[in-house]
CSV table of C-alpha atoms in Angstrom, one decimal:
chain,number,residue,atom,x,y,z
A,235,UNK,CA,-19.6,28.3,-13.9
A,236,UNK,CA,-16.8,29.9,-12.2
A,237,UNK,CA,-17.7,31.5,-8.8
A,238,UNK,CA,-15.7,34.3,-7.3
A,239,UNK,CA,-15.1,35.6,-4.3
A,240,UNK,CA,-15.9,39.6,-2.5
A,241,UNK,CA,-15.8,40.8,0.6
A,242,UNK,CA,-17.0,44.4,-1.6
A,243,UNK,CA,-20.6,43.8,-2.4
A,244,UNK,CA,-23.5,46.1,-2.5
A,245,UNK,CA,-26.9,45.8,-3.9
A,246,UNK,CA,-25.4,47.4,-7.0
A,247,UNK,CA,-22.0,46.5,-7.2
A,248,UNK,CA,-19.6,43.3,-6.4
A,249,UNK,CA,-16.1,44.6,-6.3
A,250,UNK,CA,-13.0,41.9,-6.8
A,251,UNK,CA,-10.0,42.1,-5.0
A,252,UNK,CA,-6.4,41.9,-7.0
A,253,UNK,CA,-5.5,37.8,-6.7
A,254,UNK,CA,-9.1,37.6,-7.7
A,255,UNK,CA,-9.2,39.8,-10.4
A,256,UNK,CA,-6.0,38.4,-11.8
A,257,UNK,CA,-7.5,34.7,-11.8
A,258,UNK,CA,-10.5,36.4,-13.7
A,259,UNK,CA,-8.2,38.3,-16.4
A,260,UNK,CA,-4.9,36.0,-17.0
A,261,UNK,CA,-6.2,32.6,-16.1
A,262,UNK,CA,-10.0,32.6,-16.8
A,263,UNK,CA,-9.5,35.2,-19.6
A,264,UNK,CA,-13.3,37.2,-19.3
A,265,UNK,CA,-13.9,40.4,-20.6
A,266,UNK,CA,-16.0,43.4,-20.3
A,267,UNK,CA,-19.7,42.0,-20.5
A,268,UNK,CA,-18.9,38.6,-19.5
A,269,UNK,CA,-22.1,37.1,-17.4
A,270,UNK,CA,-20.3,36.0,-14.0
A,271,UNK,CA,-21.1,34.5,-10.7
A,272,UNK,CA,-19.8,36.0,-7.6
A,273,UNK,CA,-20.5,35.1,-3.7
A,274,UNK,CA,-20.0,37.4,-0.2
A,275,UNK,CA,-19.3,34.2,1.6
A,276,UNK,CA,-22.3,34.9,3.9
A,277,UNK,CA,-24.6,33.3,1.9
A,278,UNK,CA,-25.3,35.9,-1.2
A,279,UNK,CA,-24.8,34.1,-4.7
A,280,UNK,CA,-24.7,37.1,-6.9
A,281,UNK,CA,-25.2,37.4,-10.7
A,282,UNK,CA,-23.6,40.1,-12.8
A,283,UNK,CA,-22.2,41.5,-15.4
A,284,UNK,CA,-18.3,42.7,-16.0
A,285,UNK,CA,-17.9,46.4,-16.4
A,286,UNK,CA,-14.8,47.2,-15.3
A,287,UNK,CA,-11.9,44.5,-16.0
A,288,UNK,CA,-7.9,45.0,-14.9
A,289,UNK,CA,-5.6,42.4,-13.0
A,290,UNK,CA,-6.1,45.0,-10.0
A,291,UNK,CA,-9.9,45.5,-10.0
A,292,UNK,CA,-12.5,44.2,-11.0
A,293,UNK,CA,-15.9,45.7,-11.2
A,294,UNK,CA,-19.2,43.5,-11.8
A,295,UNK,CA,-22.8,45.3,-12.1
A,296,UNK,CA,-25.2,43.3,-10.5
A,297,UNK,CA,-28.2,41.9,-12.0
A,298,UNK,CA,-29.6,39.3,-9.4
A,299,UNK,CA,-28.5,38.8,-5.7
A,300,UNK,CA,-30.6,35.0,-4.4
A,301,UNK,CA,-29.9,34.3,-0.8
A,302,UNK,CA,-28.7,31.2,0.8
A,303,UNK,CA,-29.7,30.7,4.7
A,304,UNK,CA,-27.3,29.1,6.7
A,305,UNK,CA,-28.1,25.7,7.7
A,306,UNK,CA,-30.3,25.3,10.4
A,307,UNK,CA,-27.2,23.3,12.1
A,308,UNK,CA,-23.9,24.2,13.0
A,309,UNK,CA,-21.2,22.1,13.1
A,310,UNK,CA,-18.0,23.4,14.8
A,311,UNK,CA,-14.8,21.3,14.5
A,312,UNK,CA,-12.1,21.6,17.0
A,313,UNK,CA,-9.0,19.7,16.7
A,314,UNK,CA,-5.1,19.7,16.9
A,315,UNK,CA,-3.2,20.3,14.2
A,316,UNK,CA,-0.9,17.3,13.0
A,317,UNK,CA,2.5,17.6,12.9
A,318,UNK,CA,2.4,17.3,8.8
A,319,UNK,CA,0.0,20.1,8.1
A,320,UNK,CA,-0.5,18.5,4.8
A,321,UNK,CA,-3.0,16.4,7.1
A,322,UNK,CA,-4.7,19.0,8.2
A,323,UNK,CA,-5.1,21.1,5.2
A,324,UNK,CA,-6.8,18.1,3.7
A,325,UNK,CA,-9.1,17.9,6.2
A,326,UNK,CA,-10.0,21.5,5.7
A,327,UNK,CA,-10.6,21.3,1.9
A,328,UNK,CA,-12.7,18.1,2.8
A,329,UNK,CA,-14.7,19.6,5.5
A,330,UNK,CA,-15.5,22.4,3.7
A,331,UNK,CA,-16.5,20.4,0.8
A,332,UNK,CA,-18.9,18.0,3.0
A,333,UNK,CA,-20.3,21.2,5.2
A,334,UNK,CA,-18.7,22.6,8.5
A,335,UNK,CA,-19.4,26.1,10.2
A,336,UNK,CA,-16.1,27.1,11.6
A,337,UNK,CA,-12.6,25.3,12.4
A,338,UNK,CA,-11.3,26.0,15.7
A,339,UNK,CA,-7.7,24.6,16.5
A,340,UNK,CA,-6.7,23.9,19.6
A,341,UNK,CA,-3.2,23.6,21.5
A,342,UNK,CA,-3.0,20.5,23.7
A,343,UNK,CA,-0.6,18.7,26.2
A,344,UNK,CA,0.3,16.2,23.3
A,345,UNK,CA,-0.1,18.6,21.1
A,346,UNK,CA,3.4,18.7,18.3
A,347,UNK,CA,2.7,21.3,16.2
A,348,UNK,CA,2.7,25.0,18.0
A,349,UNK,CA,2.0,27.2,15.3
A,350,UNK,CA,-0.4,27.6,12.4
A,351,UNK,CA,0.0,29.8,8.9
A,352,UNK,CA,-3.7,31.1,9.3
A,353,UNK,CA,-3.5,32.8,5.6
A,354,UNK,CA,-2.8,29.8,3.6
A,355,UNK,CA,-5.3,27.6,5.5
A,356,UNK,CA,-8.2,30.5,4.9
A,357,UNK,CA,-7.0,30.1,1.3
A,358,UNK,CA,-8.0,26.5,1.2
A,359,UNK,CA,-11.1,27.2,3.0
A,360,UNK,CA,-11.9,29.6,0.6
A,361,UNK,CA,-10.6,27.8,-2.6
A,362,UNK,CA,-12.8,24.7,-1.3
A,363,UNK,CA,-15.6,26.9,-0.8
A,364,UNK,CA,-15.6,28.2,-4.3
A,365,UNK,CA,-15.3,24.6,-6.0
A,366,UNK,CA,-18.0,23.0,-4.4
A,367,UNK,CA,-20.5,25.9,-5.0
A,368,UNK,CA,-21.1,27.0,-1.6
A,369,UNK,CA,-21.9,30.3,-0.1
A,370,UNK,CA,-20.8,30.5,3.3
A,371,UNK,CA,-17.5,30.8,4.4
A,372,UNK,CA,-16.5,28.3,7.6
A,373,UNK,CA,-14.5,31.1,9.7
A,374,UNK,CA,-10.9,29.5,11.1
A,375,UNK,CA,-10.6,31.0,14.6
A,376,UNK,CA,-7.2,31.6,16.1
A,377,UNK,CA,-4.9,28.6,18.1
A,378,UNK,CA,-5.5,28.6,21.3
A,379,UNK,CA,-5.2,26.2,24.1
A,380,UNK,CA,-7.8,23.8,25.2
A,381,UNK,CA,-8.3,25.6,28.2
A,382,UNK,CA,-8.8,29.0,26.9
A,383,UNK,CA,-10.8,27.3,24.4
A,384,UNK,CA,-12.8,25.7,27.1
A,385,UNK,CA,-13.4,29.3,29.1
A,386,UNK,CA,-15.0,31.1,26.1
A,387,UNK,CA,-17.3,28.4,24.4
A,388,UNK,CA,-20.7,29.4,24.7
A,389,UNK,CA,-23.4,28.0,27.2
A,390,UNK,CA,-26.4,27.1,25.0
A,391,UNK,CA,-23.9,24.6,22.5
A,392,UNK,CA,-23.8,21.4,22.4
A,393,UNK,CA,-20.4,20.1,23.7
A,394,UNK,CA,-19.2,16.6,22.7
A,395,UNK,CA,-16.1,15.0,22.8
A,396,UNK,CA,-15.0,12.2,20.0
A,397,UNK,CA,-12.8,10.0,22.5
A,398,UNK,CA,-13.4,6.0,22.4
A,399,UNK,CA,-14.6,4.4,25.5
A,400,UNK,CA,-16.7,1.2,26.2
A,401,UNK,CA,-20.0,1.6,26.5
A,402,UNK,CA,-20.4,5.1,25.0
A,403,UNK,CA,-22.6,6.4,22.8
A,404,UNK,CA,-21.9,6.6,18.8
A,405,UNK,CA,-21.1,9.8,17.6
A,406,UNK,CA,-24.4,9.2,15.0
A,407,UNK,CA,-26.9,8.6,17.8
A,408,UNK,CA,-26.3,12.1,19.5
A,409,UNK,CA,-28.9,14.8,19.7
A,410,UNK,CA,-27.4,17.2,17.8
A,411,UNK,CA,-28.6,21.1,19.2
A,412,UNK,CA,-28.6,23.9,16.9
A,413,UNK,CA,-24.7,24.7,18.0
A,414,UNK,CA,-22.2,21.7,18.3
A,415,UNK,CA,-19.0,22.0,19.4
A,416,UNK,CA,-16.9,18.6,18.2
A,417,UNK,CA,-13.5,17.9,19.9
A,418,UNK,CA,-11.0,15.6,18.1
A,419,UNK,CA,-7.8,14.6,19.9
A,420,UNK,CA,-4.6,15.2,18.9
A,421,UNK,CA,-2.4,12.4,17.3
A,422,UNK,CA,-1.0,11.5,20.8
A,423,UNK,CA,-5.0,11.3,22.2
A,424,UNK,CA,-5.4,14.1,25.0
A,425,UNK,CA,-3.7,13.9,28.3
A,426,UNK,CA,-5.9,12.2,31.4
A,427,UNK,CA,-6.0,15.6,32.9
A,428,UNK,CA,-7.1,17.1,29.7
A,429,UNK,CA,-10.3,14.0,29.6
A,430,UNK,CA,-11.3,14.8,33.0
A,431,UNK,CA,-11.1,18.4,32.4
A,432,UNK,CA,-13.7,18.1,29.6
A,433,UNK,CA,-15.8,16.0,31.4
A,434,UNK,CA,-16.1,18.3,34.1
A,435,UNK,CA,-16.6,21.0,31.6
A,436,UNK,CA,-20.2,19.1,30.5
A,437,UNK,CA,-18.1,17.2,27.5
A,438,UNK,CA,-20.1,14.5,26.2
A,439,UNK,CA,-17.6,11.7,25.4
A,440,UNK,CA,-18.6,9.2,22.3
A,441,UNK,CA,-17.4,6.7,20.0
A,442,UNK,CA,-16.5,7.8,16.6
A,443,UNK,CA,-15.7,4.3,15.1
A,444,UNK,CA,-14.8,0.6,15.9
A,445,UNK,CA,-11.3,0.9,14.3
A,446,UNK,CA,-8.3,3.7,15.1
A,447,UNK,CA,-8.9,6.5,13.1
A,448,UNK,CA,-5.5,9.1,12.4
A,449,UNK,CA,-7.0,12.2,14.1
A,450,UNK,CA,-7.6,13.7,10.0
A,451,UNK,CA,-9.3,10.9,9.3
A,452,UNK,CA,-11.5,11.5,12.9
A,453,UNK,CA,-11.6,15.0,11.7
A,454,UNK,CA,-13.4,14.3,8.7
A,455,UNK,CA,-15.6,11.0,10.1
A,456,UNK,CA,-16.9,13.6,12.4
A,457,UNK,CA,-17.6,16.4,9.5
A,458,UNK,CA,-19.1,13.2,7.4
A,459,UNK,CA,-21.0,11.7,10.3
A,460,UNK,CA,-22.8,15.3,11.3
A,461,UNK,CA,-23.7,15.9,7.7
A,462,UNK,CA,-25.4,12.8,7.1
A,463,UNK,CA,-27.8,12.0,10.5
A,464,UNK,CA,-27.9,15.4,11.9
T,30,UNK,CA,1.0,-2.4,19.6
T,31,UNK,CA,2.6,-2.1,16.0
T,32,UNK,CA,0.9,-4.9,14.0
T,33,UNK,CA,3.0,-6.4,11.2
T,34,UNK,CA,1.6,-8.1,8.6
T,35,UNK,CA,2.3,-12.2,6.9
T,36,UNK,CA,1.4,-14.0,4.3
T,37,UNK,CA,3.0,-16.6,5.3
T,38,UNK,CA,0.8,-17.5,8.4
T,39,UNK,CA,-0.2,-21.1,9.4
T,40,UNK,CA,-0.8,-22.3,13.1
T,41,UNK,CA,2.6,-22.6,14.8
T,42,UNK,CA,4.7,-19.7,12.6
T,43,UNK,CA,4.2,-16.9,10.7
T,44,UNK,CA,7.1,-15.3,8.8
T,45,UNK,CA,7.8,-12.1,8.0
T,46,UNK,CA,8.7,-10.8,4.7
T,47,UNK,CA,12.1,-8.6,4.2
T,48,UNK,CA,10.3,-5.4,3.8
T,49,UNK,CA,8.6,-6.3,7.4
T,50,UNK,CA,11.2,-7.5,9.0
T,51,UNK,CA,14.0,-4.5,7.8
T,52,UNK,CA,10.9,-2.9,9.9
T,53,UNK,CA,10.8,-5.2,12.6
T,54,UNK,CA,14.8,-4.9,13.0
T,55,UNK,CA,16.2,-1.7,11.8
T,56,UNK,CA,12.6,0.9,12.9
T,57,UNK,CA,11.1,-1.1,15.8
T,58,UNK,CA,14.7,-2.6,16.5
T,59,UNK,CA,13.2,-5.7,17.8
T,60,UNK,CA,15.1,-8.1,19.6
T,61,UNK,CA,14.4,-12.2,19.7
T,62,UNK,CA,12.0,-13.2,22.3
T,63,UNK,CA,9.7,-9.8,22.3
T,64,UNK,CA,6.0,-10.4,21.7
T,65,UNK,CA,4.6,-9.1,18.7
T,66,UNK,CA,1.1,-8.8,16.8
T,67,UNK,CA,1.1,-9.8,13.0
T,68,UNK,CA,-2.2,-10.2,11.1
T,69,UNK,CA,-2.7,-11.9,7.9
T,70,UNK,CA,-4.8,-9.7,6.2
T,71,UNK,CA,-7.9,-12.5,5.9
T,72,UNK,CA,-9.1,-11.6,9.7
T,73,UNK,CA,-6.7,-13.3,12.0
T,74,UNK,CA,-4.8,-11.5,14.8
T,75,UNK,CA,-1.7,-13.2,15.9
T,76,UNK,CA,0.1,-13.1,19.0
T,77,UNK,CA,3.4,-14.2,19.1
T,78,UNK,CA,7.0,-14.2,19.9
T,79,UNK,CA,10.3,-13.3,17.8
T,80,UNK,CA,12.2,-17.1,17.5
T,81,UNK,CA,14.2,-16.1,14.4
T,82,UNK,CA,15.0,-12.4,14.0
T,83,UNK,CA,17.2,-11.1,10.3
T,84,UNK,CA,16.7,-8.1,8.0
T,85,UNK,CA,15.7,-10.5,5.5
T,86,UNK,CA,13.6,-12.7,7.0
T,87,UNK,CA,12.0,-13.1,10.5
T,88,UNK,CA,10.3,-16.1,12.5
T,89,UNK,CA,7.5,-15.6,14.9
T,90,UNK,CA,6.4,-18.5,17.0
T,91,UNK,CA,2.5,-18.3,17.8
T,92,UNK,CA,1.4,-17.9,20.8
T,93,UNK,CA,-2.3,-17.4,19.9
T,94,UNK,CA,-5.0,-16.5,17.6
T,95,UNK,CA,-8.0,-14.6,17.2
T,96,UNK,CA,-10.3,-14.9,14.1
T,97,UNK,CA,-12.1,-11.9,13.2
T,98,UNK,CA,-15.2,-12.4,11.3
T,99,UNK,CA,-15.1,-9.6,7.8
T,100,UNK,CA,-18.3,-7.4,8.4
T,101,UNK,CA,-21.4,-8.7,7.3
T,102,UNK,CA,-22.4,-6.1,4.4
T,103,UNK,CA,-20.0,-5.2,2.2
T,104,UNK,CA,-18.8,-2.2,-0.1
T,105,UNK,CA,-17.3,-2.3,-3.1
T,106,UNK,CA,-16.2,0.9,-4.3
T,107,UNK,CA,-15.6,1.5,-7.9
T,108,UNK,CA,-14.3,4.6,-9.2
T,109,UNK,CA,-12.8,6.5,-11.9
T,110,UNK,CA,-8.6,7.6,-10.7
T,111,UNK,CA,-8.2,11.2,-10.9
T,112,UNK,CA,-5.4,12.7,-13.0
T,113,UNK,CA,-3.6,14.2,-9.6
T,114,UNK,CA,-3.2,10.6,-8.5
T,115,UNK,CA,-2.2,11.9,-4.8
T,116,UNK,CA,-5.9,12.5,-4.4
T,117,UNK,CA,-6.8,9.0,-4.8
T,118,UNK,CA,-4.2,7.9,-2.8
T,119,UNK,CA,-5.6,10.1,0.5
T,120,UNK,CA,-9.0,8.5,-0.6
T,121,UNK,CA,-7.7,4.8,-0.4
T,122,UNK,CA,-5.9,5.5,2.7
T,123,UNK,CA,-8.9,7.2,4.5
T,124,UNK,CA,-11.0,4.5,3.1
T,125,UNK,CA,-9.1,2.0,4.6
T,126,UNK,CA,-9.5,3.6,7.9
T,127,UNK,CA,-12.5,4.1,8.0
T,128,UNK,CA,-13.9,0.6,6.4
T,129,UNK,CA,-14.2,-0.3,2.7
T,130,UNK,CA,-14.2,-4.3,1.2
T,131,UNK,CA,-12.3,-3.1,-2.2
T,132,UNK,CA,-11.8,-0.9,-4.7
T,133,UNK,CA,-12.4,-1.1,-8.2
T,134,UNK,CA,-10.5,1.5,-10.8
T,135,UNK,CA,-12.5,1.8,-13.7
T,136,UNK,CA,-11.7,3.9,-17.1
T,137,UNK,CA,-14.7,6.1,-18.2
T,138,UNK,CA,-15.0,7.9,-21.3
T,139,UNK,CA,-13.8,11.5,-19.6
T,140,UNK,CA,-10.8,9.7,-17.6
T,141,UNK,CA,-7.9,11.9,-17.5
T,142,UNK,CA,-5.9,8.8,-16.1
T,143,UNK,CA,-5.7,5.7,-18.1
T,144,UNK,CA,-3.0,3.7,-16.1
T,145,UNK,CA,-2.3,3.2,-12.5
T,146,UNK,CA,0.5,1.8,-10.3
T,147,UNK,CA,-1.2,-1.4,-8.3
T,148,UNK,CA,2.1,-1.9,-6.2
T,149,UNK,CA,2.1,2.0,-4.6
T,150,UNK,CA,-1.5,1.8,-4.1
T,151,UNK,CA,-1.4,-1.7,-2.5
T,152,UNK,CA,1.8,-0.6,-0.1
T,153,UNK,CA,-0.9,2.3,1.4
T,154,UNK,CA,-3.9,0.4,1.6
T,155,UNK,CA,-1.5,-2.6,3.6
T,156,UNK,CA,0.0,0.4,5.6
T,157,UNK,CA,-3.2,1.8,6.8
T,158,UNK,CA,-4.6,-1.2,7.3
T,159,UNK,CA,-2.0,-1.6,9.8
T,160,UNK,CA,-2.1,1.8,11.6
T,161,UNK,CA,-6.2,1.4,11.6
T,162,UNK,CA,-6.1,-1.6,13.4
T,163,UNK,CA,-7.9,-4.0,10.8
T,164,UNK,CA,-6.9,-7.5,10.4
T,165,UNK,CA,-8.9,-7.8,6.7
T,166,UNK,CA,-6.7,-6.1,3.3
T,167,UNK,CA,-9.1,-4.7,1.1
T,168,UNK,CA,-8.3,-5.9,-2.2
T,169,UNK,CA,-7.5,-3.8,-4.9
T,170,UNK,CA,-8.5,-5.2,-8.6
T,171,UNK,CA,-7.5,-4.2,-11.6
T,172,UNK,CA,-8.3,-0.5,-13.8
T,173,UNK,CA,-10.7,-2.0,-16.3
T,174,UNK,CA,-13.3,-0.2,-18.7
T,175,UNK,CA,-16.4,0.6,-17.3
T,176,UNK,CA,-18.2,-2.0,-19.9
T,177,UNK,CA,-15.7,-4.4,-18.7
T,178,UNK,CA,-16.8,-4.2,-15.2
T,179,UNK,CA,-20.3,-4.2,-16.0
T,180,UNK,CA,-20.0,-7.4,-17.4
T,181,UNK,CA,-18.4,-8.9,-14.8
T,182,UNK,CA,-20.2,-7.5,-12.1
T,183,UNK,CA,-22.0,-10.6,-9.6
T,184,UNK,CA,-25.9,-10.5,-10.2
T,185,UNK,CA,-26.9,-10.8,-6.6
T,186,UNK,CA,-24.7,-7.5,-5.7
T,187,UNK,CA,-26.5,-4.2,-5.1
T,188,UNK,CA,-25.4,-2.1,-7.7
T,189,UNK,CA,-25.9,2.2,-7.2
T,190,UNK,CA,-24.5,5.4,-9.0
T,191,UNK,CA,-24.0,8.1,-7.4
T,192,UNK,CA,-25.3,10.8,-9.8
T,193,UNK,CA,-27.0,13.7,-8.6
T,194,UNK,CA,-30.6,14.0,-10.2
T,195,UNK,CA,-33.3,16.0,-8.8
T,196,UNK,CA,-35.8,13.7,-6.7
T,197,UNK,CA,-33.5,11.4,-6.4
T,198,UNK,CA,-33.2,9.3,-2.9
T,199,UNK,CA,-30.1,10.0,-0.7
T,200,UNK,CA,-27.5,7.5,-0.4
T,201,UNK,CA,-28.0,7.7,3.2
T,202,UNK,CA,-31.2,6.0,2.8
T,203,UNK,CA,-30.4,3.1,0.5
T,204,UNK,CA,-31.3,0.2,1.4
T,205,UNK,CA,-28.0,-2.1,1.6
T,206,UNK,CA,-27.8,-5.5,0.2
T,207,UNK,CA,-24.6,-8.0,1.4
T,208,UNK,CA,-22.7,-6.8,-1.6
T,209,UNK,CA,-22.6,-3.5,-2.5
T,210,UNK,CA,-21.3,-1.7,-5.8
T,211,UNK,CA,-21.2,2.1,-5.6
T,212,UNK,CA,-20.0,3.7,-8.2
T,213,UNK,CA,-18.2,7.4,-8.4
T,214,UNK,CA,-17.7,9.4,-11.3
T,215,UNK,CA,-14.4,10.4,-12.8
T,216,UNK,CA,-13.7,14.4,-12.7
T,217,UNK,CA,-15.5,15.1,-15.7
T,218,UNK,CA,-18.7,13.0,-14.6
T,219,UNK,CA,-19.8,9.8,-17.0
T,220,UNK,CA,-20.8,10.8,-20.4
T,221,UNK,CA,-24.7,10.8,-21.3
T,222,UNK,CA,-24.2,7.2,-22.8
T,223,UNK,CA,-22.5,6.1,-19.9
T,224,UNK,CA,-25.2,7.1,-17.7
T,225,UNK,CA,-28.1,5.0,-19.9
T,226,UNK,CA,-25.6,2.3,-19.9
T,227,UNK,CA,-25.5,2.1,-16.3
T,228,UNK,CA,-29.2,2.8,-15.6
T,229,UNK,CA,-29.9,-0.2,-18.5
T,230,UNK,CA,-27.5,-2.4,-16.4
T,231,UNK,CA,-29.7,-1.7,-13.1
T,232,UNK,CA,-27.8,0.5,-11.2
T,233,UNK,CA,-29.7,2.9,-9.5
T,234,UNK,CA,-28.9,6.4,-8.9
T,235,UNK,CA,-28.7,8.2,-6.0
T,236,UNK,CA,-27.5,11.4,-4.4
T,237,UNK,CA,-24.3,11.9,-2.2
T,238,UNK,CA,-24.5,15.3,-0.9
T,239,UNK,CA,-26.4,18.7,-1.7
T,240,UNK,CA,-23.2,20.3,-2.7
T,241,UNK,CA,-20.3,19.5,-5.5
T,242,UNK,CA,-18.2,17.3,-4.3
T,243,UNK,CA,-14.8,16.4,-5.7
T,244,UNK,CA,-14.4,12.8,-7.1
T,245,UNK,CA,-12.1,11.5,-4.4
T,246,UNK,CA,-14.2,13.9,-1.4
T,247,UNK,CA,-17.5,11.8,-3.1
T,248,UNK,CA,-15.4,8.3,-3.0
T,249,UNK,CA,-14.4,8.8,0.4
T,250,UNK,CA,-18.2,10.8,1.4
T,251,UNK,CA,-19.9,7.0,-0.1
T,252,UNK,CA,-17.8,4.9,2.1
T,253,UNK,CA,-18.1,6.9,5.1
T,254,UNK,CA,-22.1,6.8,4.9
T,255,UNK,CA,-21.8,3.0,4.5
T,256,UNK,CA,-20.1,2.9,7.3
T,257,UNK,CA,-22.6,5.0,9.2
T,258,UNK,CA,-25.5,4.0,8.1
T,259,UNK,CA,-25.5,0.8,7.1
């Protein structure tokens, strides 16, 4: 079944904003007493009823709100966007799909694209979120640079940083925490300055894979990797 | 290095076809006498040096070679194209990267897409080869029907379906064979007599994720666990 969206829920009433009211009337065609299924993206999968229908606002009664934790894992992806965003916006949808907790993109030396439209890519996050029946919402934080990024991470997380060396561990032998921070380089790999940087900033560096990944591809190996041994 | 690719390949030359060497002349501008890296797709690296140099065709006198040994389990990935054929095309691309043996199109009775284009599919999968770094071309063989393939499926391979059931075991924890056959299903799943075909045929089902993944997301989600775990 169809699952919509709300960020106007109540114990008695899930309200739907316009663009999703106007996917509920014109394309999904439901009417007054349709059964429907709506989330809060924070993990409430609510059952209801239509009561009030127009391509404005929609009102659904609630009949049964069941509660989804959030994993006992986070996985938090930081990366560069690609100079094609079409890249990146794939890796979104994907990520989502697979699980991730938040998205935060980074700005870095090598770095080619400077700017991010933040509405369209929380439309994919939350399109993606929809289809594959989840009922969290990864939260996209802002673009900032690595080194702002660096001075507000918090203490307790788990830092690792995807970057191939000899001799390092796999990415799927780490000890994930409750809280892990992932860094994925951009498509010209980070700087030297930027490497030791992270190191000194307790970055754990590992190997993602034997062969050069595109940093999507990493992206998503990482997202894949965490959901499947952590 | 860029790494171009030959079939023409023995111990003293290899030569480049015109779609490499317009590359090799009018991208890369290459001149005669610079070393280059071609691979011949069945796991050899070759260094060599540019003796003959033309938009149409190009010489390359070795200098040496490495043999690369294909991995020692295999996956075979057969799957149902989805009507939006960009979305396999991302899938066969990031399967490339990150490891696959070849893919297997099959129609199902709920394909939307009954015929494919081998020669677009076969340019990606040689160009990420290429940018991954891999010195084996997966192959790609033909869009048959599912009973088709069945029947000429090799009886020693492993042979799974990824189909959730409850109580099913993850794919994660599968335990791989040499050759392995893991099937997707198309967008609309495999019909009810597909499924008893398949489970009659001894493939045995497993589950991919806890979520709903899309075909391609699921395609790419099997070959990245292989890669992981196997």
């Amino acid at each position: 079944m169809f699952l919509f969206f709300s960020t106007e829920c109540s114990e008695q009433q899930a309200i739907l904003s316009p663009e999703e009211s106007k996917h509920c009337v014109r394309v999904l065609r439901k009417k007054i007493g349709d059964e429907v299924l709506v989330t809060d993206g924070k993990g409430r999968l609510i059952h209801g009823i239509i009561s009030t229908l127009s391509k404005d606002k929609t009102i659904i009664d609630v009949k049964s709100i069941k509660e989804y934790p959030p994993s006992e894992k986070s996985l938090h992806l930081v990366f560069a966007p690609t100079k094609n965003i079409s890249r990146i916006e794939w890796m979104m949808e994907k990520c989502v799909e697979i699980g991730i907790h938040s998205f935060h993109p980074i700005l870095c030396a090598h770095s080619e694209r400077k700017v991010i439209k933040p509405e369209r890519l929380n439309k994919i996050v939350l399109s993606a979120m929809k289809q594959s029946q989840r009922f969290h919402l990864p939260k996209i934080h802002e673009l900032i640079t690595l080194n702002d990024f660096i001075r507000n991470i918090d203490d307790s997380a788990k830092r690792i940083l995807c970057h191939y060396e000899p001799g390092n561990i796999q990415l799927k032998d780490i000890d994930w925490a409750l809280e892990n921070y992932v860094l994925i380089g951009p498509e010209g790999d980070f700087s030297p300055e930027e490497i030791a940087l992270l190191k000194k900033s307790n970055f754990k560096t590992c190997n993602l894979s034997n062969s050069r990944l595109r940093t999507e591809t990493a992206a998503m190996m990482a997202c894949a990797t965490f959901n499947i041994v952590s």
